[in-house]
JSON list of C-alpha atoms in Angstrom, two decimals:
[
{"chain": "A", "resi": 8, "resn": "MET", "atom": "CA", "xyz": [0.00, 0.00, 0.00]},
{"chain": "A", "resi": 9, "resn": "TRP", "atom": "CA", "xyz": [2.87, 2.37, 0.70]},
{"chain": "A", "resi": 10, "resn": "VAL", "atom": "CA", "xyz": [3.99, 2.06, -2.95]},
{"chain": "A", "resi": 11, "resn": "LEU", "atom": "CA", "xyz": [0.59, 3.21, -4.19]},
{"chain": "A", "resi": 12, "resn": "ALA", "atom": "CA", "xyz": [0.47, 6.07, -1.68]},
{"chain": "A", "resi": 13, "resn": "ALA", "atom": "CA", "xyz": [3.98, 7.18, -2.62]},
{"chain": "A", "resi": 14, "resn": "ALA", "atom": "CA", "xyz": [3.16, 7.06, -6.35]},
{"chain": "A", "resi": 15, "resn": "TRP", "atom": "CA", "xyz": [0.02, 9.10, -5.76]},
{"chain": "A", "resi": 16, "resn": "ARG", "atom": "CA", "xyz": [1.99, 11.68, -3.77]},
{"chain": "A", "resi": 17, "resn": "TRP", "atom": "CA", "xyz": [5.36, 11.86, -5.55]},
{"chain": "A", "resi": 18, "resn": "GLY", "atom": "CA", "xyz": [4.80, 10.41, -9.02]},
{"chain": "A", "resi": 19, "resn": "ASP", "atom": "CA", "xyz": [5.01, 12.66, -12.07]},
{"chain": "A", "resi": 20, "resn": "TRP", "atom": "CA", "xyz": [1.62, 11.70, -13.48]},
{"chain": "A", "resi": 21, "resn": "LYS", "atom": "CA", "xyz": [1.79, 14.31, -16.24]},
{"chain": "A", "resi": 22, "resn": "GLN", "atom": "CA", "xyz": [4.76, 12.42, -17.75]},
{"chain": "A", "resi": 23, "resn": "PHE", "atom": "CA", "xyz": [3.43, 8.91, -17.05]},
{"chain": "A", "resi": 24, "resn": "LYS", "atom": "CA", "xyz": [3.47, 7.93, -20.74]},
{"chain": "A", "resi": 25, "resn": "GLN", "atom": "CA", "xyz": [7.22, 8.61, -20.92]},
{"chain": "A", "resi": 26, "resn": "TYR", "atom": "CA", "xyz": [7.92, 6.27, -18.01]},
{"chain": "A", "resi": 27, "resn": "TYR", "atom": "CA", "xyz": [5.57, 3.51, -19.11]},
{"chain": "A", "resi": 28, "resn": "PRO", "atom": "CA", "xyz": [8.00, 1.69, -21.49]},
{"chain": "A", "resi": 29, "resn": "THR", "atom": "CA", "xyz": [10.57, 1.39, -18.68]},
{"chain": "A", "resi": 30, "resn": "MET", "atom": "CA", "xyz": [7.86, 0.17, -16.32]},
{"chain": "A", "resi": 31, "resn": "LEU", "atom": "CA", "xyz": [7.08, -2.57, -18.86]},
{"chain": "A", "resi": 32, "resn": "TYR", "atom": "CA", "xyz": [10.80, -3.33, -19.22]},
{"chain": "A", "resi": 33, "resn": "ILE", "atom": "CA", "xyz": [11.18, -4.14, -15.52]},
{"chain": "A", "resi": 34, "resn": "SER", "atom": "CA", "xyz": [8.01, -6.24, -15.52]},
{"chain": "A", "resi": 35, "resn": "CYS", "atom": "CA", "xyz": [9.24, -8.19, -18.54]},
{"chain": "A", "resi": 36, "resn": "LEU", "atom": "CA", "xyz": [12.60, -8.85, -16.91]},
{"chain": "A", "resi": 37, "resn": "LYS", "atom": "CA", "xyz": [10.89, -10.05, -13.73]},
{"chain": "A", "resi": 38, "resn": "LEU", "atom": "CA", "xyz": [8.73, -12.40, -15.82]},
{"chain": "A", "resi": 39, "resn": "LEU", "atom": "CA", "xyz": [11.84, -13.62, -17.63]},
{"chain": "A", "resi": 40, "resn": "TYR", "atom": "CA", "xyz": [13.47, -14.43, -14.28]},
{"chain": "A", "resi": 41, "resn": "GLU", "atom": "CA", "xyz": [10.37, -16.34, -13.20]},
{"chain": "A", "resi": 42, "resn": "LEU", "atom": "CA", "xyz": [10.25, -18.24, -16.49]},
{"chain": "A", "resi": 43, "resn": "VAL", "atom": "CA", "xyz": [13.93, -19.21, -16.42]},
{"chain": "A", "resi": 44, "resn": "SER", "atom": "CA", "xyz": [14.03, -20.12, -12.74]},
{"chain": "A", "resi": 45, "resn": "HIS", "atom": "CA", "xyz": [10.53, -21.55, -12.41]},
{"chain": "A", "resi": 46, "resn": "GLU", "atom": "CA", "xyz": [10.61, -23.90, -9.45]},
{"chain": "A", "resi": 47, "resn": "GLU", "atom": "CA", "xyz": [14.01, -25.24, -10.45]},
{"chain": "A", "resi": 48, "resn": "HIS", "atom": "CA", "xyz": [16.83, -22.81, -9.94]},
{"chain": "A", "resi": 49, "resn": "TYR", "atom": "CA", "xyz": [15.98, -19.75, -7.88]},
{"chain": "A", "resi": 50, "resn": "GLU", "atom": "CA", "xyz": [18.66, -17.39, -6.65]},
{"chain": "A", "resi": 51, "resn": "TRP", "atom": "CA", "xyz": [16.18, -15.55, -4.48]},
{"chain": "A", "resi": 52, "resn": "HIS", "atom": "CA", "xyz": [12.63, -16.57, -3.87]},
{"chain": "A", "resi": 53, "resn": "LEU", "atom": "CA", "xyz": [9.68, -14.47, -2.73]},
{"chain": "A", "resi": 54, "resn": "GLU", "atom": "CA", "xyz": [7.91, -16.60, -0.17]},
{"chain": "A", "resi": 55, "resn": "PRO", "atom": "CA", "xyz": [4.11, -16.65, -0.02]},
{"chain": "A", "resi": 56, "resn": "ASP", "atom": "CA", "xyz": [2.38, -15.46, 3.10]},
{"chain": "A", "resi": 57, "resn": "PHE", "atom": "CA", "xyz": [-1.08, -15.80, 4.62]},
{"chain": "A", "resi": 58, "resn": "PHE", "atom": "CA", "xyz": [-2.56, -13.21, 2.21]},
{"chain": "A", "resi": 59, "resn": "LEU", "atom": "CA", "xyz": [-1.13, -14.40, -1.10]},
{"chain": "A", "resi": 60, "resn": "ASN", "atom": "CA", "xyz": [0.11, -17.67, -2.51]},
{"chain": "A", "resi": 61, "resn": "TYR", "atom": "CA", "xyz": [3.34, -17.75, -4.53]},
{"chain": "A", "resi": 62, "resn": "THR", "atom": "CA", "xyz": [1.70, -16.77, -7.83]},
{"chain": "A", "resi": 63, "resn": "GLY", "atom": "CA", "xyz": [-0.08, -13.84, -6.18]},
{"chain": "A", "resi": 64, "resn": "THR", "atom": "CA", "xyz": [3.17, -12.69, -4.58]},
{"chain": "A", "resi": 65, "resn": "VAL", "atom": "CA", "xyz": [4.99, -12.78, -7.92]},
{"chain": "A", "resi": 66, "resn": "MET", "atom": "CA", "xyz": [2.14, -10.97, -9.67]},
{"chain": "A", "resi": 67, "resn": "LEU", "atom": "CA", "xyz": [2.06, -8.28, -6.99]},
{"chain": "A", "resi": 68, "resn": "HIS", "atom": "CA", "xyz": [5.79, -7.61, -7.44]},
{"chain": "A", "resi": 69, "resn": "THR", "atom": "CA", "xyz": [5.77, -7.96, -11.24]},
{"chain": "A", "resi": 70, "resn": "PHE", "atom": "CA", "xyz": [2.76, -5.82, -12.04]},
{"chain": "A", "resi": 71, "resn": "LEU", "atom": "CA", "xyz": [2.56, -3.39, -9.13]},
{"chain": "A", "resi": 72, "resn": "ILE", "atom": "CA", "xyz": [5.62, -2.98, -6.93]},
{"chain": "A", "resi": 73, "resn": "TYR", "atom": "CA", "xyz": [8.39, -3.02, -9.55]},
{"chain": "A", "resi": 74, "resn": "PRO", "atom": "CA", "xyz": [6.61, -0.84, -12.13]},
{"chain": "A", "resi": 75, "resn": "ILE", "atom": "CA", "xyz": [5.42, 1.69, -9.55]},
{"chain": "A", "resi": 76, "resn": "THR", "atom": "CA", "xyz": [8.83, 1.99, -7.90]},
{"chain": "A", "resi": 77, "resn": "THR", "atom": "CA", "xyz": [10.29, 2.42, -11.39]},
{"chain": "A", "resi": 78, "resn": "PHE", "atom": "CA", "xyz": [7.76, 5.20, -11.99]},
{"chain": "A", "resi": 79, "resn": "LEU", "atom": "CA", "xyz": [8.77, 6.88, -8.72]},
{"chain": "A", "resi": 80, "resn": "PHE", "atom": "CA", "xyz": [12.48, 6.38, -9.39]},
{"chain": "A", "resi": 81, "resn": "LEU", "atom": "CA", "xyz": [12.24, 7.99, -12.83]},
{"chain": "A", "resi": 82, "resn": "SER", "atom": "CA", "xyz": [9.73, 10.67, -11.79]},
{"chain": "A", "resi": 83, "resn": "ASN", "atom": "CA", "xyz": [12.15, 12.05, -9.25]},
{"chain": "A", "resi": 84, "resn": "PHE", "atom": "CA", "xyz": [15.40, 11.51, -11.12]},
{"chain": "A", "resi": 85, "resn": "PRO", "atom": "CA", "xyz": [17.56, 14.67, -11.00]},
{"chain": "A", "resi": 86, "resn": "MET", "atom": "CA", "xyz": [18.00, 16.35, -14.38]},
{"chain": "A", "resi": 87, "resn": "THR", "atom": "CA", "xyz": [21.40, 17.87, -13.66]},
{"chain": "A", "resi": 88, "resn": "GLY", "atom": "CA", "xyz": [24.51, 17.04, -11.72]},
{"chain": "A", "resi": 89, "resn": "THR", "atom": "CA", "xyz": [26.31, 13.73, -12.01]},
{"chain": "A", "resi": 90, "resn": "LEU", "atom": "CA", "xyz": [26.69, 13.51, -8.23]},
{"chain": "A", "resi": 91, "resn": "SER", "atom": "CA", "xyz": [22.96, 14.07, -7.74]},
{"chain": "A", "resi": 92, "resn": "LYS", "atom": "CA", "xyz": [22.19, 11.31, -10.23]},
{"chain": "A", "resi": 93, "resn": "ILE", "atom": "CA", "xyz": [24.57, 8.89, -8.51]},
{"chain": "A", "resi": 94, "resn": "ARG", "atom": "CA", "xyz": [23.06, 9.75, -5.12]},
{"chain": "A", "resi": 95, "resn": "HIS", "atom": "CA", "xyz": [19.59, 9.10, -6.48]},
{"chain": "A", "resi": 96, "resn": "ILE", "atom": "CA", "xyz": [20.60, 5.64, -7.72]},
{"chain": "A", "resi": 97, "resn": "LEU", "atom": "CA", "xyz": [22.31, 4.92, -4.39]},
{"chain": "A", "resi": 98, "resn": "LYS", "atom": "CA", "xyz": [19.26, 6.11, -2.42]},
{"chain": "A", "resi": 99, "resn": "TRP", "atom": "CA", "xyz": [16.93, 3.77, -4.32]},
{"chain": "A", "resi": 100, "resn": "THR", "atom": "CA", "xyz": [19.40, 0.92, -4.08]},
{"chain": "A", "resi": 101, "resn": "LEU", "atom": "CA", "xyz": [19.61, 1.44, -0.32]},
{"chain": "A", "resi": 102, "resn": "MET", "atom": "CA", "xyz": [15.82, 1.49, -0.01]},
{"chain": "A", "resi": 103, "resn": "TYR", "atom": "CA", "xyz": [15.50, -1.74, -1.99]},
{"chain": "A", "resi": 104, "resn": "ILE", "atom": "CA", "xyz": [18.28, -3.52, -0.10]},
{"chain": "A", "resi": 105, "resn": "ILE", "atom": "CA", "xyz": [16.90, -2.49, 3.31]},
{"chain": "A", "resi": 106, "resn": "ILE", "atom": "CA", "xyz": [13.44, -3.75, 2.37]},
{"chain": "A", "resi": 107, "resn": "GLU", "atom": "CA", "xyz": [14.92, -6.97, 0.98]},
{"chain": "A", "resi": 108, "resn": "LEU", "atom": "CA", "xyz": [17.04, -7.62, 4.05]},
{"chain": "A", "resi": 109, "resn": "LEU", "atom": "CA", "xyz": [14.01, -7.00, 6.25]},
{"chain": "A", "resi": 110, "resn": "GLY", "atom": "CA", "xyz": [12.09, -9.48, 4.08]},
{"chain": "A", "resi": 111, "resn": "TYR", "atom": "CA", "xyz": [14.97, -11.92, 4.45]},
{"chain": "A", "resi": 112, "resn": "LYS", "atom": "CA", "xyz": [15.00, -11.58, 8.24]},
{"chain": "A", "resi": 113, "resn": "LEU", "atom": "CA", "xyz": [11.22, -12.10, 8.32]},
{"chain": "A", "resi": 114, "resn": "GLY", "atom": "CA", "xyz": [11.41, -15.16, 6.06]},
{"chain": "A", "resi": 115, "resn": "ARG", "atom": "CA", "xyz": [9.56, -13.48, 3.16]},
{"chain": "A", "resi": 116, "resn": "ILE", "atom": "CA", "xyz": [12.63, -13.80, 0.89]},
{"chain": "A", "resi": 117, "resn": "THR", "atom": "CA", "xyz": [14.99, -16.75, 0.80]},
{"chain": "A", "resi": 118, "resn": "TYR", "atom": "CA", "xyz": [18.38, -17.01, -0.90]},
{"chain": "A", "resi": 119, "resn": "HIS", "atom": "CA", "xyz": [19.59, -20.04, -2.84]},
{"chain": "A", "resi": 120, "resn": "ALA", "atom": "CA", "xyz": [22.49, -21.30, -5.00]},
{"chain": "A", "resi": 121, "resn": "GLY", "atom": "CA", "xyz": [25.07, -18.89, -3.64]},
{"chain": "A", "resi": 122, "resn": "TRP", "atom": "CA", "xyz": [22.93, -15.75, -3.74]},
{"chain": "A", "resi": 123, "resn": "ASN", "atom": "CA", "xyz": [23.15, -13.43, -0.72]},
{"chain": "A", "resi": 124, "resn": "GLY", "atom": "CA", "xyz": [22.63, -9.82, 0.33]},
{"chain": "A", "resi": 125, "resn": "TRP", "atom": "CA", "xyz": [25.85, -8.72, -1.37]},
{"chain": "A", "resi": 126, "resn": "TRP", "atom": "CA", "xyz": [24.66, -10.11, -4.70]},
{"chain": "A", "resi": 127, "resn": "SER", "atom": "CA", "xyz": [21.36, -8.32, -4.15]},
{"chain": "A", "resi": 128, "resn": "LEU", "atom": "CA", "xyz": [23.21, -5.07, -3.55]},
{"chain": "A", "resi": 129, "resn": "ILE", "atom": "CA", "xyz": [25.16, -5.48, -6.80]},
{"chain": "A", "resi": 130, "resn": "PHE", "atom": "CA", "xyz": [22.00, -6.48, -8.65]},
{"chain": "A", "resi": 131, "resn": "ASP", "atom": "CA", "xyz": [20.00, -3.51, -7.30]},
{"chain": "A", "resi": 132, "resn": "LEU", "atom": "CA", "xyz": [22.74, -1.03, -8.25]},
{"chain": "A", "resi": 133, "resn": "ASN", "atom": "CA", "xyz": [22.81, -2.54, -11.72]},
{"chain": "A", "resi": 134, "resn": "MET", "atom": "CA", "xyz": [19.02, -2.58, -11.95]},
{"chain": "A", "resi": 135, "resn": "PHE", "atom": "CA", "xyz": [18.57, 1.11, -11.11]},
{"chain": "A", "resi": 136, "resn": "ALA", "atom": "CA", "xyz": [21.36, 2.14, -13.46]},
{"chain": "A", "resi": 137, "resn": "MET", "atom": "CA", "xyz": [19.76, 0.03, -16.21]},
{"chain": "A", "resi": 138, "resn": "LEU", "atom": "CA", "xyz": [16.33, 1.53, -15.55]},
{"chain": "A", "resi": 139, "resn": "ARG", "atom": "CA", "xyz": [17.72, 5.01, -16.09]},
{"chain": "A", "resi": 140, "resn": "LEU", "atom": "CA", "xyz": [19.65, 3.86, -19.16]},
{"chain": "A", "resi": 141, "resn": "HIS", "atom": "CA", "xyz": [16.51, 2.23, -20.57]},
{"chain": "A", "resi": 142, "resn": "TYR", "atom": "CA", "xyz": [14.64, 5.49, -20.09]},
{"chain": "A", "resi": 143, "resn": "ILE", "atom": "CA", "xyz": [17.23, 7.57, -21.97]},
{"chain": "A", "resi": 144, "resn": "HIS", "atom": "CA", "xyz": [18.86, 5.02, -24.36]},
{"chain": "A", "resi": 145, "resn": "LEU", "atom": "CA", "xyz": [16.58, 2.07, -24.97]},
{"chain": "A", "resi": 146, "resn": "LEU", "atom": "CA", "xyz": [18.83, 0.14, -27.36]},
{"chain": "A", "resi": 147, "resn": "TRP", "atom": "CA", "xyz": [21.92, 0.41, -25.16]},
{"chain": "A", "resi": 148, "resn": "ALA", "atom": "CA", "xyz": [19.87, -0.76, -22.20]},
{"chain": "A", "resi": 149, "resn": "LEU", "atom": "CA", "xyz": [18.57, -3.76, -24.09]},
{"chain": "A", "resi": 150, "resn": "LEU", "atom": "CA", "xyz": [22.06, -4.73, -25.24]},
{"chain": "A", "resi": 151, "resn": "LEU", "atom": "CA", "xyz": [23.58, -4.32, -21.78]},
{"chain": "A", "resi": 152, "resn": "SER", "atom": "CA", "xyz": [20.62, -6.14, -20.20]},
{"chain": "A", "resi": 153, "resn": "LEU", "atom": "CA", "xyz": [21.32, -9.08, -22.46]},
{"chain": "A", "resi": 154, "resn": "LEU", "atom": "CA", "xyz": [24.98, -9.11, -21.41]},
{"chain": "A", "resi": 155, "resn": "CYS", "atom": "CA", "xyz": [24.10, -8.80, -17.71]},
{"chain": "A", "resi": 156, "resn": "THR", "atom": "CA", "xyz": [21.54, -11.59, -18.03]},
{"chain": "A", "resi": 157, "resn": "LEU", "atom": "CA", "xyz": [24.09, -13.83, -19.72]},
{"chain": "A", "resi": 158, "resn": "PHE", "atom": "CA", "xyz": [26.56, -13.12, -16.92]},
{"chain": "A", "resi": 159, "resn": "TYR", "atom": "CA", "xyz": [24.04, -14.12, -14.23]},
{"chain": "A", "resi": 160, "resn": "LEU", "atom": "CA", "xyz": [22.96, -17.19, -16.19]},
{"chain": "A", "resi": 161, "resn": "LEU", "atom": "CA", "xyz": [26.56, -18.36, -16.56]},
{"chain": "A", "resi": 162, "resn": "TYR", "atom": "CA", "xyz": [27.78, -17.39, -13.09]},
{"chain": "A", "resi": 163, "resn": "PHE", "atom": "CA", "xyz": [24.90, -19.04, -11.25]},
{"chain": "A", "resi": 164, "resn": "GLY", "atom": "CA", "xyz": [24.86, -22.17, -13.38]},
{"chain": "A", "resi": 165, "resn": "TYR", "atom": "CA", "xyz": [21.65, -21.84, -15.35]},
{"chain": "A", "resi": 166, "resn": "LEU", "atom": "CA", "xyz": [23.35, -22.76, -18.64]},
{"chain": "A", "resi": 167, "resn": "TYR", "atom": "CA", "xyz": [25.07, -25.97, -17.61]}
]
């Protein structure tokens, strides 16, 4: 609920159409992860709770939480100053990692196959940088996303 409230309060709704392709990008990548790792080879796993089963949990993150946080991230991205832009990416990375580690401590997220909080930190930094890149240079983001995906697939043993 806090994601919806934050989007209502701080989202740049006048520019929503500009952010929408990047919101779809993150949802598609989340779906790709679910497809590739489906019940066989998770690195991290969102655990169901008493409100939602596993499918509901994945759908909530895929179609609500990730796109709306992407909308908020891009809506409030500084237009000038390299240091301001880096701080913005670091701020969002910190928010995501704190929430994830809280989820981990509460048993809502589990790690597998060598994944841990440090890998999540690296992944989140990469994710927010790629979201911004996707917003400003779609083709570069798609190419680099492919390379990053291949790295994770090879490193964590999906391809052998």
